[in-house]
Every structure is written in structure tokens, then in C-alpha cells.
Amino acid sequence: MRSFFYQIPCFLIALVTLLLPAMSLSAQNVKPQQLFRWEQLPPIPDAVGVAGPFGGVSGGALIVAGGANFPDGMPWEGGTKVWHDAVYVLTSPDGEWEKAGTLPHPLAYGVSVSTSEGLLCIGGGDSARHYSDVFLLKWKDGTLRTEELPALPSPMAFGSGVQIGSKVYVAGGLNAPDSPEPLNSFWVLDLAVPEKSWQELPSWPGAPRMLSVAGTQEGDFFLISGANLVPDNAGNPVREFLKDAYKYDPESGAWTRIADLPRAAVAAPNPAVNLGQAHLLVFGGDDGSMFFRQQELRGNHPGFSRDILAYHTVTDTWVAMGQVGTSDSVDRSVHPPVTTITARWNGNIVIPSGEIRPGTRTAAVLSATPLEKRAGFAILDIAILVVYFIILIGIGVYYASRERSTNDYFLGGNRIPWWAAGLSIFGTQLSAITFLSIPAKTFETNWLFFLVNMTIVAVAPIIIYRYLPFFHKLKITSAYEYLERRFSLPVRLIGGLSFLLFQFGRMGIVIFLPSLALNAVLDINIFLCIVLIGGLSMTYTFLGGIEADIWNDVFQVVLLLGGALLSLILISTHVDGGVSTIVSMGMEAGKFKLANFSWDWTTDALWVVVIGSFFGNMVSYTSDQAVVQRYLTTETQEKAAKSIWTNAILTVPATIIFFSVGTALWVFYKTQPELLDPMSQSDDIFPWFIAQQLPPGVSGLVIAGVFA
């Protein structure tokens, strides 16, 4: 059997050697994918269509209200702009629009926010003035009701806004049709407060603006693009198309400038759509390239940008991902609209009506269904997984034949080599959550939690010199036997039951979360993942006892660390400048920050991290049966001490590898943001990289590590 274990590394080395010619990231071969399947819903009843309507969802129905258009001809033909007050409701995607009522007066270009109470309509204007009115449109039981709310501090139209929690934020706009400059106002209304009133907040550090795009992601407010008004040579206000963007943190009350857009996105549908845990999407918008030729082009204007701009909050990057309305089910004459809204309805993103060229409206209603981006397993990947599963079961079957006593089953007959016991202790504390979550957390943030694992090194001497002699002297097979000897059987049973309940909960998470991540990026059924991981683990453990478990741990640690190290090497070789670029970009962005020197105990302050993790590891290494049992399987106390030191020392390079993978992934995707999946969650970043970028065979090895 020992020759079998010696052959495992040889097998892995041979396999990697065979795969070396293919070991190049496939980023250059990844084809751009559409993010959505586009369809058209029934057009709104106004045949011309409207710009600047209020719109959103209330009572499960889609609402479009108000707006403005040129029903009697284009403006260059002498047509007059008309404001409307009709409220239209669509109760199902395959239904028909019905006129449900009217607004208090004709109105357009206000801010729309869909809330749980109804569609919140904020500000807006007509040909004569702008308004500060705020009201809710409520659709319930086939009836439309209007409820007034506190007015804005000043009139506003052409602004933008979004809801975060119970609060509605509104930014910018114009306070009058002939105003020479936009507003730089930033207001908030807390809908959860009985005595509601608008409060003014500090403004963003950039220029005042109108026709910007608001958005929210992970509790932050984003203000994107927009237009300023600046005087021309004759002193008349003209639009200045802005590409800057800002983030507001409601907790700290601070604004931060984020990366500039690659182009302006003025009057793009509001709000920006948030996908996954880190993406904001801006649909089209006016980039200003044709603005000063409008009079010349008139009806020949080519329309506004079709590109969807995706902002990634973690890497602070913008990239074009897909296009608006590019689908066989969408009429080719339908162009991306501006001055309209986005709404989430029945799981889809809806963009109703709007302006498709200067002066030209559309009655079309676009609906976008998010498309999942997954990668299938190659035959070689499947073969590697099958071989891995066979090895696991084979080890369990082999050691089942060696069991002669309780000591064999629970302590491996005390014949486990110290290095194997040490690797097993390390593997016991390491899980697929560690494999996925440490790189994901580091990708999102920095190295603040690096010291959590370093306290294991500090704990090791205490375990070796104080606890290990005690357990070895007792000659026990369970950490909880001592409780019976010291106290009573009921105390032992309570201790054992507590351990079992904790492990049941932990194992549920350990199995479910990696299965969820693998299901998100691979074409693997989540229930199959759970059955394979849980079923195989129970099978080889039940058959072979602790000895089979330890040797499988050894095999699995090799796969886990080998897969992480291999991924780190491949990422580094496919970043321009390699390791030096990863280090320099990481340092510049603060990705290697190790300590938060704060005295606030509610944060990840250095002293909180160190003290908390120190005592947390003390609990694991002194009373956790999964750990204690392993260092009791060696022949002598001295060898048990070596196993604990093996685990502690191995923790250092392993932690460096996992944290480095996270930082390397951040640099890789910051330089190539088009390779990100906008609909993924943060914990999916490493499996997404494995599935999309590693060549067949190599990805199979790494996924085998995740299953391990």
C-alpha cells in the first residue's frame, strides 16, 4: 500500500508533464458573450412613444406614466413638444396595456424609484416650470391610487436617484427649464421614518450635472456620467458631456471618485442595473459624438450608443459587455433609448419607450433576460475526477481490511507517520471554503485576515508542551473521554453532542457553499455535487476509519495546495510583467495591507483579529475531536509533536499561496475586466477563473482539489 502512495505524486507529476503544452490561459480564446436575451413586450398605447416617463413596478404590474413627445411632427418640421399625464399599466408580459388613470398634471423627466409601497415619482417638469412634487403611484386590486409625500427642497427635473434600504437618494438635475447650470444637490428621504422629510447631504466632488445615471451595489450609491452646462463663446449654456463617476458610502458619508467611463453615457436609462455582487450596468446613453451635428443630421441621426457599459466595483474598471436590443426577436428598427427608466419585472430588466434619436420617440418596450454563463467539463476533466474518486474509495476499501480492533479504527493502531498526521491535521482545518473563500476575500479586499492563520504557529507550542502530554498520558481515543473521567458520563455526552452538532452545521456549509460555487460556473448539478462530496467522504471514512481518512487527507492536501500553486503560477505568467506587476499594482491599490491599526472592537482591527483568532485556534487544537484524534494516531508523543509542528509550519506557505491567488486574480481581472462574469457572486471568482481560463485537464485537477 505504501508503494501506492508513492505512486500518487508520480502520477500527478506525469499528468502535469503531459498537460504542460496546454498550460496556457485561454483568455485570448474567450469570445464575447451577450449578457441578455432581448425580447419586446407589448408597446405602450401611445403610438409615438414618450421620453422622460415615470416608470417602475407596483403591485406586480409595470407602470409607465407621463412623458413628453412631438405628436404633430419633428421639431425641425415645426412640431410642438407636448407633455402627457396618462398612466398606463401592464399586469403581465403577454397581456395588454390599459390606461389606469392620470398624473396630477402633465409631467416628464422626473426620477422614478420602485419601492415596496409603490412607484415613487420625484420632481419632473413641463414646458413652463420644474416641480418639487413627490408622490407614490400605487397599483392594487386593479385600482391606481396616488399618495403625496414630502416635496423636494427645490424644484428638480433631469436628475437621477435610487433606493438603498429604506432610503431614497436623489442627485443633480435642473431646477428650471432655462437654468444656466445644473444642480449639485444630493438629497435623501428615509421612507421608514414616520415624519418623513428630505435631508441635504454633502455633494460629490465633481462638476454639477443633469441626465446622469444613479446606481447602487453592496449598499453604496453611485453617480455616473451626466452633462454639465457651460457657456459657449456667445455666453449661451451648452452641454458638456461628462465621463467621471463617483461612489457615496452612506455609513461614512464620504464620496470617492471611481474610474472614468470609456465614454459619456448621458441620459442612459435609469437606474443602472446591478448584477451579481460587484457589477453595475449602464445601458447605452448619449456619448456626445453627434450632439453638435443634430441640426445638420436631423432625421438622419444614427441613434445613441448600443453598448452596455459594465462597471466592476472590486477592480474599479469599466468595459463594454454586450449590446442593447441585439436579438433576433427584437425589431431591427428599434434603437437603444435614452431618457427613460429601467425596472426589474418578473426576473427581467425592462426598458420602456424613450428617445431613440433626438426628437424621435419609440413605443417599444424592451425586456432583457439575464443569461447564465457556464463552462462544461472536457472529457479529460471528467476522467481525472473519476480517477480521483476511484482512488478515494480504493483507500477506504484497503484500510477496511486492516482493521482488527477499536484502536485500529479510531487511532489507526498508532502507526500513522508523523508527517502524514501533520498533513491530515492541516487538511482537516482546510476545506473547500478555505480554497474558495480566502482568494475571494483577498480579491475583494486585502491581506487583513492573513494573521488569522499565523496565530496557529503561536498556538502550536502551547498545544505541544501543555495539552499533548496530558492527552497522551490518558490513552484516550476521544477528546471527550476526559470529561467522563473528570466529571461524569452525562458531561461527556453533552460535550460529544455539542461537537457533533457543530460539525453537522459546519459540514453542511463546507459541502453546500463549494457546491453552490461550482454550480454557478460549471455545468454540474448542485445536488450531484453535494451527493458526491458527502457520499464519498462518508463511504471511505466508514470503511477505512481514521487511517483511511488520514491518507485521503494527505492526497487531498497535495491536490489542494498543488492546484492553488499551479493556478498562481499560471495567473502570474499571463499578467504583463508577471509577479512584479502583481506586486506593484497590488501595493499601489493597498491590496497587501496586513493590519488595521484601530481601537474599534467592532472592526477588523489588528488586536481583534489576533486575539480572536488565537483563542479560536486554541479551541480547535485542544477540544476539537477532528484535530485531537489525529495527533493521537502517532506512535509516540515526540512524533505527535512533530505532526503539530508540521501542520503549523505548513500553514505559513499555504496561507501565502491562497492570499497571493486572491491578489493575483484581482490584477488579472483588473487588466482584463471583459473576462469577468457580471452575474457571479464574489465567492465564485476562483472557480470562474478555473472553469474559464485553465485548459482541459488542468482545470480537472484543480476542481478535484475543490472536491477534496
XYZ file of C-alpha atoms in Angstrom:
708
model
C 0.000 0.000 0.000
C 2.878 2.379 0.715
C 4.054 1.945 -2.886
C 0.568 3.038 -3.908
C 1.030 6.342 -2.077
C 4.492 6.804 -3.536
C 2.944 6.361 -6.982
C 0.368 9.127 -6.439
C 2.876 12.013 -6.682
C 4.493 10.280 -9.661
C 1.073 10.019 -11.297
C 0.401 13.724 -10.708
C 3.842 14.754 -11.997
C 3.400 12.653 -15.122
C -0.065 14.070 -15.711
C 1.126 17.656 -15.317
C 4.035 16.931 -17.675
C 1.614 15.680 -20.316
C -0.516 18.787 -19.858
C 2.368 21.276 -19.986
C 1.937 22.029 -23.720
C -1.667 23.045 -22.985
C -0.885 25.052 -19.860
C -1.657 28.489 -21.190
C -4.608 30.540 -20.116
C -7.357 30.575 -22.674
C -8.252 34.236 -22.159
C -7.426 35.129 -25.725
C -9.808 32.422 -26.942
C -12.796 33.577 -24.891
C -15.429 35.040 -27.204
C -17.534 37.968 -26.033
C -20.908 36.744 -24.876
C -24.224 38.528 -24.778
C -25.353 39.147 -21.229
C -29.069 39.093 -22.028
C -31.682 37.604 -24.282
C -33.655 40.563 -25.597
C -37.368 40.496 -26.397
C -40.110 43.025 -26.998
C -43.138 43.345 -24.750
C -46.383 44.910 -25.990
C -45.695 48.564 -26.960
C -47.202 51.331 -24.846
C -50.545 52.653 -26.176
C -49.024 55.991 -27.272
C -48.092 55.260 -30.902
C -45.366 57.912 -30.938
C -43.819 56.892 -27.651
C -42.648 59.220 -24.898
C -39.367 60.450 -23.469
C -38.800 61.052 -19.787
C -41.688 58.957 -18.453
C -42.045 57.863 -14.867
C -41.882 54.106 -14.738
C -41.446 51.121 -12.487
C -43.296 48.353 -10.683
C -46.138 48.437 -8.165
C -48.360 45.582 -7.050
C -46.673 43.237 -9.519
C -47.603 45.434 -12.511
C -45.413 47.501 -14.815
C -46.301 51.207 -14.845
C -45.400 53.882 -17.420
C -46.692 57.375 -16.702
C -46.394 60.832 -18.220
C -43.565 61.727 -20.578
C -43.191 64.104 -23.499
C -43.141 63.785 -27.303
C -43.759 65.516 -30.626
C -47.101 64.097 -31.826
C -47.538 66.611 -34.688
C -44.119 66.286 -36.295
C -40.419 66.577 -35.565
C -39.139 69.817 -34.026
C -37.255 70.741 -37.208
C -40.577 70.384 -39.033
C -42.284 72.809 -36.685
C -43.723 70.180 -34.356
C -44.597 71.226 -30.817
C -43.441 69.313 -27.766
C -46.355 68.003 -25.687
C -46.281 66.791 -22.060
C -48.627 63.976 -21.021
C -50.352 62.788 -17.849
C -51.630 59.305 -18.827
C -50.735 56.376 -16.569
C -50.517 53.007 -18.333
C -50.373 49.634 -16.563
C -49.271 46.211 -17.860
C -50.157 43.373 -15.486
C -48.414 40.524 -17.353
C -45.776 40.298 -20.115
C -48.262 38.704 -22.540
C -51.142 40.983 -21.557
C -52.286 44.349 -22.867
C -51.658 47.837 -21.573
C -54.554 49.656 -20.001
C -54.954 53.284 -19.076
C -55.296 53.231 -15.282
C -55.539 56.949 -14.541
C -53.649 60.206 -14.820
C -50.887 62.073 -13.030
C -51.755 65.198 -11.015
C -50.725 67.156 -14.132
C -48.719 66.558 -17.335
C -45.172 65.749 -16.274
C -41.876 64.319 -17.581
C -38.177 63.926 -16.839
C -38.536 63.244 -13.112
C -36.886 60.491 -11.068
C -38.565 57.080 -10.742
C -37.923 54.668 -7.882
C -39.772 51.363 -7.464
C -40.411 50.744 -3.763
C -42.346 48.146 -1.803
C -45.057 50.791 -1.253
C -45.403 51.718 -4.922
C -43.770 53.706 -7.705
C -42.154 56.805 -6.235
C -42.315 59.765 -8.639
C -39.929 62.597 -7.783
C -39.857 66.067 -9.365
C -40.167 66.437 -13.122
C -41.314 69.319 -15.267
C -43.233 70.651 -18.236
C -42.629 73.430 -20.769
C -43.128 76.199 -18.209
C -41.525 75.003 -14.990
C -39.972 72.238 -12.953
C -41.634 70.807 -9.860
C -40.649 69.690 -6.388
C -43.668 67.376 -6.040
C -43.131 63.831 -4.761
C -45.868 61.185 -4.828
C -46.460 57.442 -4.891
C -48.392 55.613 -7.603
C -49.935 52.525 -6.015
C -51.489 49.740 -8.077
C -53.581 47.373 -6.002
C -56.609 45.209 -6.823
C -56.918 46.748 -10.269
C -57.018 50.305 -8.941
C -54.479 53.101 -9.160
C -54.085 55.383 -6.160
C -51.875 58.428 -5.643
C -50.311 59.313 -2.313
C -48.444 62.566 -1.710
C -45.098 62.580 0.074
C -42.898 65.455 1.305
C -41.770 67.728 -1.521
C -38.140 68.191 -2.542
C -36.243 71.139 -1.062
C -36.339 72.765 -4.524
C -37.773 72.005 -7.991
C -35.862 69.418 -9.995
C -36.044 67.620 -13.333
C -33.465 65.593 -15.281
C -31.986 64.250 -12.044
C -31.266 60.655 -11.043
C -31.967 58.554 -7.988
C -32.133 55.110 -6.431
C -33.306 53.382 -3.253
C -30.854 51.848 -0.759
C -32.565 50.084 2.107
C -35.342 52.345 3.331
C -33.697 55.490 1.950
C -34.147 57.151 -1.425
C -31.252 59.211 -2.764
C -31.614 61.869 -5.489
C -28.736 63.687 -7.186
C -28.373 66.599 -9.623
C -30.820 67.808 -12.259
C -32.112 71.245 -13.301
C -34.318 73.443 -11.135
C -35.874 75.309 -14.085
C -36.145 74.809 -17.882
C -33.979 77.884 -18.535
C -31.476 77.342 -15.721
C -27.936 78.191 -16.877
C -26.333 75.426 -14.816
C -27.336 72.087 -13.287
C -27.778 71.331 -9.620
C -25.068 69.784 -7.472
C -27.610 68.880 -4.810
C -27.733 65.473 -3.128
C -30.858 64.653 -1.108
C -32.114 61.680 0.880
C -35.591 60.658 2.102
C -35.974 57.884 4.682
C -39.250 56.106 3.911
C -39.125 54.251 7.247
C -39.358 57.433 9.318
C -42.928 58.447 10.272
C -42.196 62.173 9.969
C -40.608 61.989 6.533
C -38.586 64.893 5.179
C -35.817 65.352 2.638
C -32.335 65.941 4.025
C -29.462 67.519 2.126
C -26.212 65.557 2.082
C -22.694 66.608 1.053
C -22.368 66.884 -2.715
C -19.976 64.856 -4.864
C -16.582 66.476 -5.546
C -17.083 66.816 -9.313
C -18.990 69.186 -11.561
C -22.749 69.744 -11.163
C -24.751 67.612 -13.590
C -28.041 66.568 -15.056
C -29.091 63.468 -17.016
C -26.674 61.332 -15.002
C -27.185 57.675 -14.080
C -27.641 56.579 -10.474
C -26.992 53.076 -9.218
C -26.395 51.016 -6.128
C -24.222 47.999 -5.362
C -23.467 46.468 -1.953
C -25.114 49.388 -0.134
C -23.180 52.185 -1.862
C -24.639 54.935 -4.074
C -23.089 55.549 -7.499
C -23.385 58.698 -9.611
C -22.319 58.043 -13.184
C -21.672 60.373 -16.131
C -24.217 63.119 -16.950
C -23.968 66.539 -18.564
C -22.874 69.887 -17.238
C -23.897 73.218 -18.792
C -21.057 75.573 -19.683
C -21.218 78.896 -21.586
C -20.189 78.933 -25.243
C -18.466 81.840 -26.956
C -21.730 83.778 -27.008
C -22.404 83.049 -23.337
C -25.197 80.566 -24.023
C -25.237 77.352 -21.988
C -24.240 74.228 -23.925
C -23.832 70.651 -22.758
C -20.512 69.352 -21.529
C -20.566 65.559 -21.683
C -19.022 64.075 -18.539
C -17.240 60.746 -18.172
C -16.435 60.938 -14.463
C -18.231 58.881 -11.809
C -18.436 58.808 -8.017
C -19.303 56.461 -5.148
C -21.005 57.533 -1.916
C -20.737 55.409 1.236
C -23.861 56.017 3.380
C -22.104 54.719 6.508
C -19.131 57.085 6.400
C -20.845 59.856 4.433
C -17.782 60.066 2.165
C -17.581 60.408 -1.610
C -14.898 58.634 -3.652
C -14.117 59.208 -7.298
C -14.114 55.933 -9.214
C -12.696 55.139 -12.646
C -13.880 57.325 -15.526
C -16.172 55.785 -18.113
C -14.633 54.982 -21.517
C -17.263 57.313 -22.982
C -20.036 59.554 -21.735
C -23.403 57.901 -21.082
C -25.674 60.929 -20.794
C -29.387 60.269 -20.280
C -28.907 56.476 -20.247
C -31.890 54.586 -18.791
C -32.086 54.994 -15.015
C -31.104 53.489 -12.675
C -28.014 51.472 -13.591
C -28.702 47.758 -13.201
C -26.774 45.883 -10.529
C -25.857 42.274 -11.259
C -24.115 39.771 -9.034
C -22.246 41.265 -6.105
C -19.940 43.631 -7.934
C -21.272 44.831 -11.302
C -23.271 47.875 -12.390
C -24.542 48.063 -15.958
C -25.263 51.251 -17.909
C -27.427 50.644 -20.981
C -26.365 52.808 -23.920
C -26.627 56.553 -23.419
C -25.558 59.570 -25.461
C -21.776 59.783 -25.821
C -21.986 63.307 -27.260
C -20.239 62.457 -30.528
C -23.198 63.655 -32.617
C -24.541 66.320 -30.278
C -23.244 69.348 -32.161
C -24.402 67.920 -35.504
C -28.041 67.401 -34.514
C -29.332 70.303 -36.593
C -27.355 69.077 -39.571
C -28.339 65.414 -39.210
C -31.967 65.860 -38.128
C -33.788 62.669 -39.149
C -30.542 61.018 -40.259
C -29.109 60.821 -36.777
C -27.679 57.269 -36.355
C -29.061 56.887 -32.827
C -27.390 56.540 -29.482
C -24.779 54.070 -28.331
C -25.880 50.443 -28.213
C -23.035 49.253 -25.944
C -23.692 48.149 -22.377
C -21.015 49.560 -20.096
C -20.202 47.323 -17.119
C -18.518 48.697 -14.025
C -16.825 46.263 -11.635
C -16.719 47.665 -8.113
C -13.835 45.477 -6.911
C -11.338 46.137 -9.715
C -12.679 49.668 -10.388
C -12.869 49.064 -14.137
C -15.266 49.796 -16.990
C -15.693 47.614 -20.040
C -18.271 47.176 -22.817
C -20.211 43.933 -22.359
C -22.907 43.130 -24.890
C -25.331 45.484 -26.593
C -28.858 46.753 -26.030
C -31.558 45.023 -28.048
C -29.283 42.807 -30.141
C -31.551 39.816 -30.631
C -33.467 38.180 -33.468
C -36.678 38.691 -31.500
C -36.222 42.491 -31.465
C -37.280 44.619 -34.428
C -34.172 45.883 -36.247
C -35.677 49.365 -36.347
C -35.696 49.545 -32.550
C -32.685 51.525 -31.356
C -31.394 51.876 -27.782
C -33.469 54.529 -25.998
C -32.334 57.307 -23.671
C -34.314 59.479 -21.206
C -36.247 56.527 -19.860
C -36.135 54.078 -16.973
C -35.015 50.561 -16.158
C -37.192 48.337 -13.988
C -36.883 44.786 -12.698
C -40.072 42.939 -13.507
C -40.707 39.180 -13.332
C -36.983 38.482 -13.159
C -36.229 40.538 -16.259
C -34.957 44.062 -16.884
C -37.473 46.248 -18.703
C -36.723 49.455 -20.639
C -39.998 51.075 -21.776
C -40.336 53.680 -24.512
C -37.826 56.567 -24.508
C -35.980 58.624 -27.107
C -34.106 56.714 -29.831
C -32.871 59.771 -31.775
C -33.081 63.496 -30.999
C -36.789 64.292 -31.197
C -37.757 60.713 -32.114
C -39.502 58.509 -29.582
C -40.382 54.836 -29.586
C -43.384 52.982 -28.195
C -41.361 49.762 -27.986
C -40.801 48.104 -24.609
C -37.578 46.099 -24.384
C -37.174 43.191 -21.978
C -33.793 41.627 -21.126
C -33.447 38.174 -19.598
C -30.050 37.574 -17.924
C -28.138 34.678 -19.466
C -26.107 32.362 -17.288
C -22.503 31.890 -18.394
C -21.252 28.429 -17.608
C -18.454 26.189 -18.818
C -18.821 22.487 -19.462
C -16.280 19.882 -18.382
C -13.972 18.419 -21.017
C -13.645 14.622 -21.257
C -10.146 14.834 -19.760
C -11.507 16.762 -16.759
C -14.178 14.125 -16.190
C -11.590 11.348 -16.481
C -9.390 12.995 -13.845
C -12.345 13.351 -11.467
C -13.301 9.714 -11.964
C -9.723 8.584 -11.255
C -9.736 10.756 -8.137
C -12.985 9.217 -6.885
C -11.651 5.709 -7.519
C -8.516 6.481 -5.502
C -10.615 7.733 -2.579
C -12.788 4.624 -2.456
C -9.771 2.401 -3.049
C -8.019 3.782 0.013
C -11.138 3.185 2.133
C -11.509 -0.408 0.934
C -7.828 -1.186 1.515
C -7.772 0.050 5.090
C -11.054 -1.673 5.891
C -9.174 -4.972 5.559
C -6.559 -3.872 8.140
C -8.972 -3.126 10.985
C -8.641 -5.567 13.854
C -9.691 -3.518 16.863
C -11.281 -0.303 18.088
C -7.798 1.157 18.329
C -7.249 0.401 14.639
C -10.483 2.107 13.635
C -10.201 5.214 15.825
C -6.417 5.683 16.162
C -5.027 3.745 13.200
C -3.205 1.393 15.550
C -0.904 4.322 16.409
C 1.069 3.516 13.256
C 0.494 6.759 11.359
C 3.755 8.540 10.341
C 4.117 11.944 11.989
C 4.283 13.761 8.655
C 1.046 12.134 7.454
C -0.700 13.008 10.713
C 0.553 16.588 10.341
C -0.732 16.850 6.774
C -4.048 15.376 7.927
C -4.397 17.953 10.726
C -3.697 20.655 8.166
C -6.228 19.139 5.752
C -8.850 18.848 8.478
C -8.710 22.575 9.168
C -8.545 23.289 5.444
C -11.758 22.964 3.444
C -13.125 23.881 0.054
C -14.465 27.025 1.727
C -10.877 27.967 2.525
C -9.838 27.120 -1.022
C -12.552 29.362 -2.463
C -13.221 32.000 0.184
C -9.679 33.141 1.017
C -8.867 34.023 -2.620
C -12.355 35.570 -2.970
C -11.985 37.652 0.199
C -8.491 38.771 -0.786
C -9.724 39.555 -4.303
C -12.358 41.820 -2.777
C -10.256 43.379 -0.032
C -6.655 42.827 1.142
C -4.496 40.730 3.481
C -6.026 41.895 6.766
C -7.028 38.347 7.727
C -3.623 36.854 6.905
C -2.695 36.903 10.598
C -5.698 34.704 11.457
C -3.800 31.637 10.261
C -0.464 32.874 11.599
C -1.769 32.512 15.154
C -1.732 28.735 14.558
C 2.060 28.962 14.751
C 1.727 30.783 18.083
C -0.730 28.173 19.392
C 1.442 25.168 18.433
C 3.986 25.384 21.322
C 1.179 25.660 23.876
C -0.512 22.556 22.457
C 2.752 20.592 22.325
C 4.020 21.404 25.809
C 0.784 21.685 27.792
C -2.019 19.706 26.147
C -0.286 16.937 24.177
C 1.390 15.288 27.242
C -1.920 15.376 29.043
C -3.865 13.632 26.234
C -1.113 11.059 25.607
C -0.933 10.179 29.288
C -4.675 9.488 29.403
C -4.505 6.987 26.479
C -7.894 8.092 25.161
C -9.465 7.810 21.722
C -11.788 10.781 22.098
C -11.133 14.260 23.451
C -14.381 13.905 25.392
C -13.361 10.795 27.316
C -11.571 13.113 29.726
C -14.880 14.776 30.570
C -16.249 11.453 31.771
C -13.145 10.697 33.843
C -13.042 14.165 35.348
C -16.784 14.692 35.778
C -19.374 12.143 34.640
C -20.847 10.335 31.650
C -23.604 12.935 31.100
C -20.962 15.684 30.862
C -19.058 13.609 28.294
C -22.225 13.016 26.292
C -23.061 16.720 26.330
C -19.536 17.547 25.109
C -19.680 14.938 22.362
C -23.153 16.030 21.292
C -22.026 19.654 21.135
C -19.154 18.625 18.861
C -21.461 16.607 16.633
C -23.978 19.436 16.311
C -21.194 21.882 15.475
C -19.776 19.504 12.862
C -23.206 18.870 11.334
C -23.616 22.601 10.878
C -20.071 23.116 9.637
C -20.199 20.189 7.211
C -23.441 21.493 5.762
C -21.740 24.775 4.941
C -18.474 23.135 3.878
C -20.321 20.964 1.363
C -23.069 23.355 0.253
C -21.080 26.537 -0.451
C -18.455 24.937 -2.721
C -21.247 23.049 -4.484
C -23.039 26.351 -4.984
C -19.902 27.974 -6.390
C -19.190 25.052 -8.726
C -22.810 25.017 -9.870
C -22.615 28.753 -10.601
C -19.776 28.430 -13.101
C -19.802 24.805 -14.246
C -22.461 22.649 -15.779
C -22.566 20.441 -12.663
C -25.849 19.865 -10.862
C -25.645 21.219 -7.317
C -27.351 18.144 -5.842
C -24.865 15.894 -7.645
C -22.015 17.932 -6.125
C -23.441 17.534 -2.638
C -24.024 13.791 -3.048
C -20.539 13.189 -4.470
C -18.706 15.210 -1.816
C -20.753 13.960 1.140
C -21.319 10.418 -0.063
C -17.715 9.679 -0.967
C -16.405 11.161 2.277
C -18.795 9.070 4.358
C -18.014 5.920 2.349
C -14.231 5.906 2.681
C -14.358 7.095 6.306
C -16.910 4.451 7.285
C -14.943 1.705 5.543
C -11.376 2.577 6.488
C -11.727 4.543 9.720
C -9.221 7.193 10.754
C -6.364 5.582 8.817
C -8.200 5.848 5.505
C -9.278 9.344 6.434
C -5.705 10.459 7.158
C -4.211 9.059 3.957
C -7.016 10.587 1.925
C -6.265 13.874 3.701
C -2.653 13.567 2.566
C -3.747 13.029 -1.021
C -6.244 15.865 -0.839
C -3.775 18.362 0.653
C -1.435 17.659 -2.261
C -4.266 18.363 -4.701
C -5.477 21.488 -2.897
C -2.097 23.128 -2.492
C -0.890 21.901 -5.870
C -3.968 23.271 -7.587
C -3.691 26.637 -5.854
C 0.049 26.906 -6.572
C -0.445 25.884 -10.194
C -3.192 28.487 -10.605
C -0.965 31.160 -9.068
C 1.856 30.323 -11.477
C -0.443 30.397 -14.496
C -2.028 33.703 -13.470
C 1.408 35.252 -12.959
C 2.636 34.144 -16.368
C -0.406 35.696 -18.053
C -0.210 39.123 -16.497
C 2.033 41.513 -18.401
C 5.106 41.897 -16.254
C 4.310 38.791 -14.209
C 4.941 38.800 -10.482
C 6.448 42.303 -10.485
C 3.233 43.723 -11.991
C 1.079 41.842 -9.484
C 3.164 43.174 -6.607
C 3.368 46.757 -7.893
C -0.337 47.023 -8.770
C -1.303 45.328 -5.518
C 0.884 47.651 -3.463
C -0.454 50.738 -5.244
C -4.053 49.678 -4.570
C -3.383 48.686 -0.947
C -4.150 45.014 -1.641
C -1.281 43.857 0.622
C -2.467 45.731 3.693
C -1.827 43.492 6.713
C -3.133 45.446 9.658
C -5.843 47.887 10.622
C -4.460 49.980 13.470
C -7.726 50.880 15.128
C -9.065 50.513 18.659
C -12.625 49.929 17.442
C -13.518 46.391 18.563
C -16.391 46.184 16.045
C -13.947 46.307 13.106
C -11.199 44.050 11.775
C -8.638 45.888 13.895
C -5.276 44.170 14.355
C -5.785 43.375 18.031
C -9.281 41.991 17.380
C -8.018 39.716 14.595
C -5.020 38.442 16.568
C -6.761 37.863 19.906
C -9.912 36.413 18.356
C -8.086 34.007 16.051
C -5.620 32.991 18.787
C -8.353 31.817 21.145
C -10.380 30.411 18.254
C -7.450 28.210 17.252
C -6.836 27.261 20.880
C -10.357 25.845 20.984
C -9.866 23.883 17.756
C -6.499 22.359 18.682
C -7.383 21.467 22.281
C -11.008 20.294 22.198
C -11.978 19.568 18.587
C -12.115 15.785 18.156
C -11.349 16.124 14.430
C -7.928 17.585 15.347
C -7.107 15.899 18.658
C -7.824 12.420 17.284
C -5.266 12.931 14.541
C -2.324 13.854 16.711
C -3.110 10.845 18.909
C -2.630 8.420 15.985
C 1.182 8.592 16.058
C 3.364 6.096 17.886
C 4.917 8.440 20.435
C 4.405 11.830 21.982
C 7.501 13.145 20.212
C 6.095 12.137 16.840
C 2.773 13.713 17.721
C 4.645 16.952 18.465
C 6.270 16.739 15.028
C 2.841 16.345 13.438
C 1.587 19.501 15.150
C 4.690 21.413 14.052
C 4.206 20.094 10.503
C 0.700 21.499 10.443
C 1.790 24.842 11.922
C 4.758 25.298 9.585
C 2.755 24.246 6.508
C 0.133 26.865 7.372
C 2.571 29.685 6.552
C 3.334 28.893 2.871
C -0.218 27.650 2.288
C -1.716 30.899 3.581
C 0.718 32.910 1.453
C -0.329 30.901 -1.609
C -4.080 31.353 -1.053
C -3.811 35.074 -0.315
C -1.492 35.530 -3.289
C -4.018 33.818 -5.559
C -6.648 36.354 -4.494
C -4.385 39.329 -5.186
C -3.195 37.828 -8.478
C -6.808 37.292 -9.549
C -7.525 40.957 -8.792
C -4.646 42.092 -11.016
C -5.577 39.595 -13.734
C -9.184 40.780 -13.915
C -8.337 44.445 -13.448
C -6.229 44.252 -16.586
C -8.813 42.090 -18.381
C -12.236 43.041 -16.939
C -14.049 41.746 -20.024
C -13.359 38.212 -18.753
C -15.434 38.690 -15.598
C -18.940 37.300 -15.215
C -21.294 40.169 -14.243
C -23.837 37.770 -12.759
C -21.436 35.920 -10.471
C -21.095 36.203 -6.713
C -17.838 37.108 -5.007
C -17.178 33.527 -3.863
C -17.371 32.377 -7.488
C -14.277 34.265 -8.650
C -11.763 31.425 -8.249
C -13.952 28.635 -9.695
C -14.916 31.045 -12.504
C -11.221 31.516 -13.294
C -10.620 27.767 -13.108
C -13.514 26.973 -15.434
C -12.939 29.749 -17.972
C -9.181 30.170 -18.073
C -7.442 26.910 -17.226
C -7.013 24.401 -20.068
C -8.757 20.990 -20.004
C -7.046 18.569 -17.677
C -5.519 21.272 -15.524
C -8.980 22.528 -14.565
C -9.937 18.931 -13.782
C -7.013 18.637 -11.368
C -7.927 21.869 -9.612
C -11.641 21.005 -9.414
C -10.600 17.656 -7.928
C -8.848 19.748 -5.290
C -12.092 21.606 -4.612
C -13.929 18.293 -4.222
C -11.120 17.218 -1.888
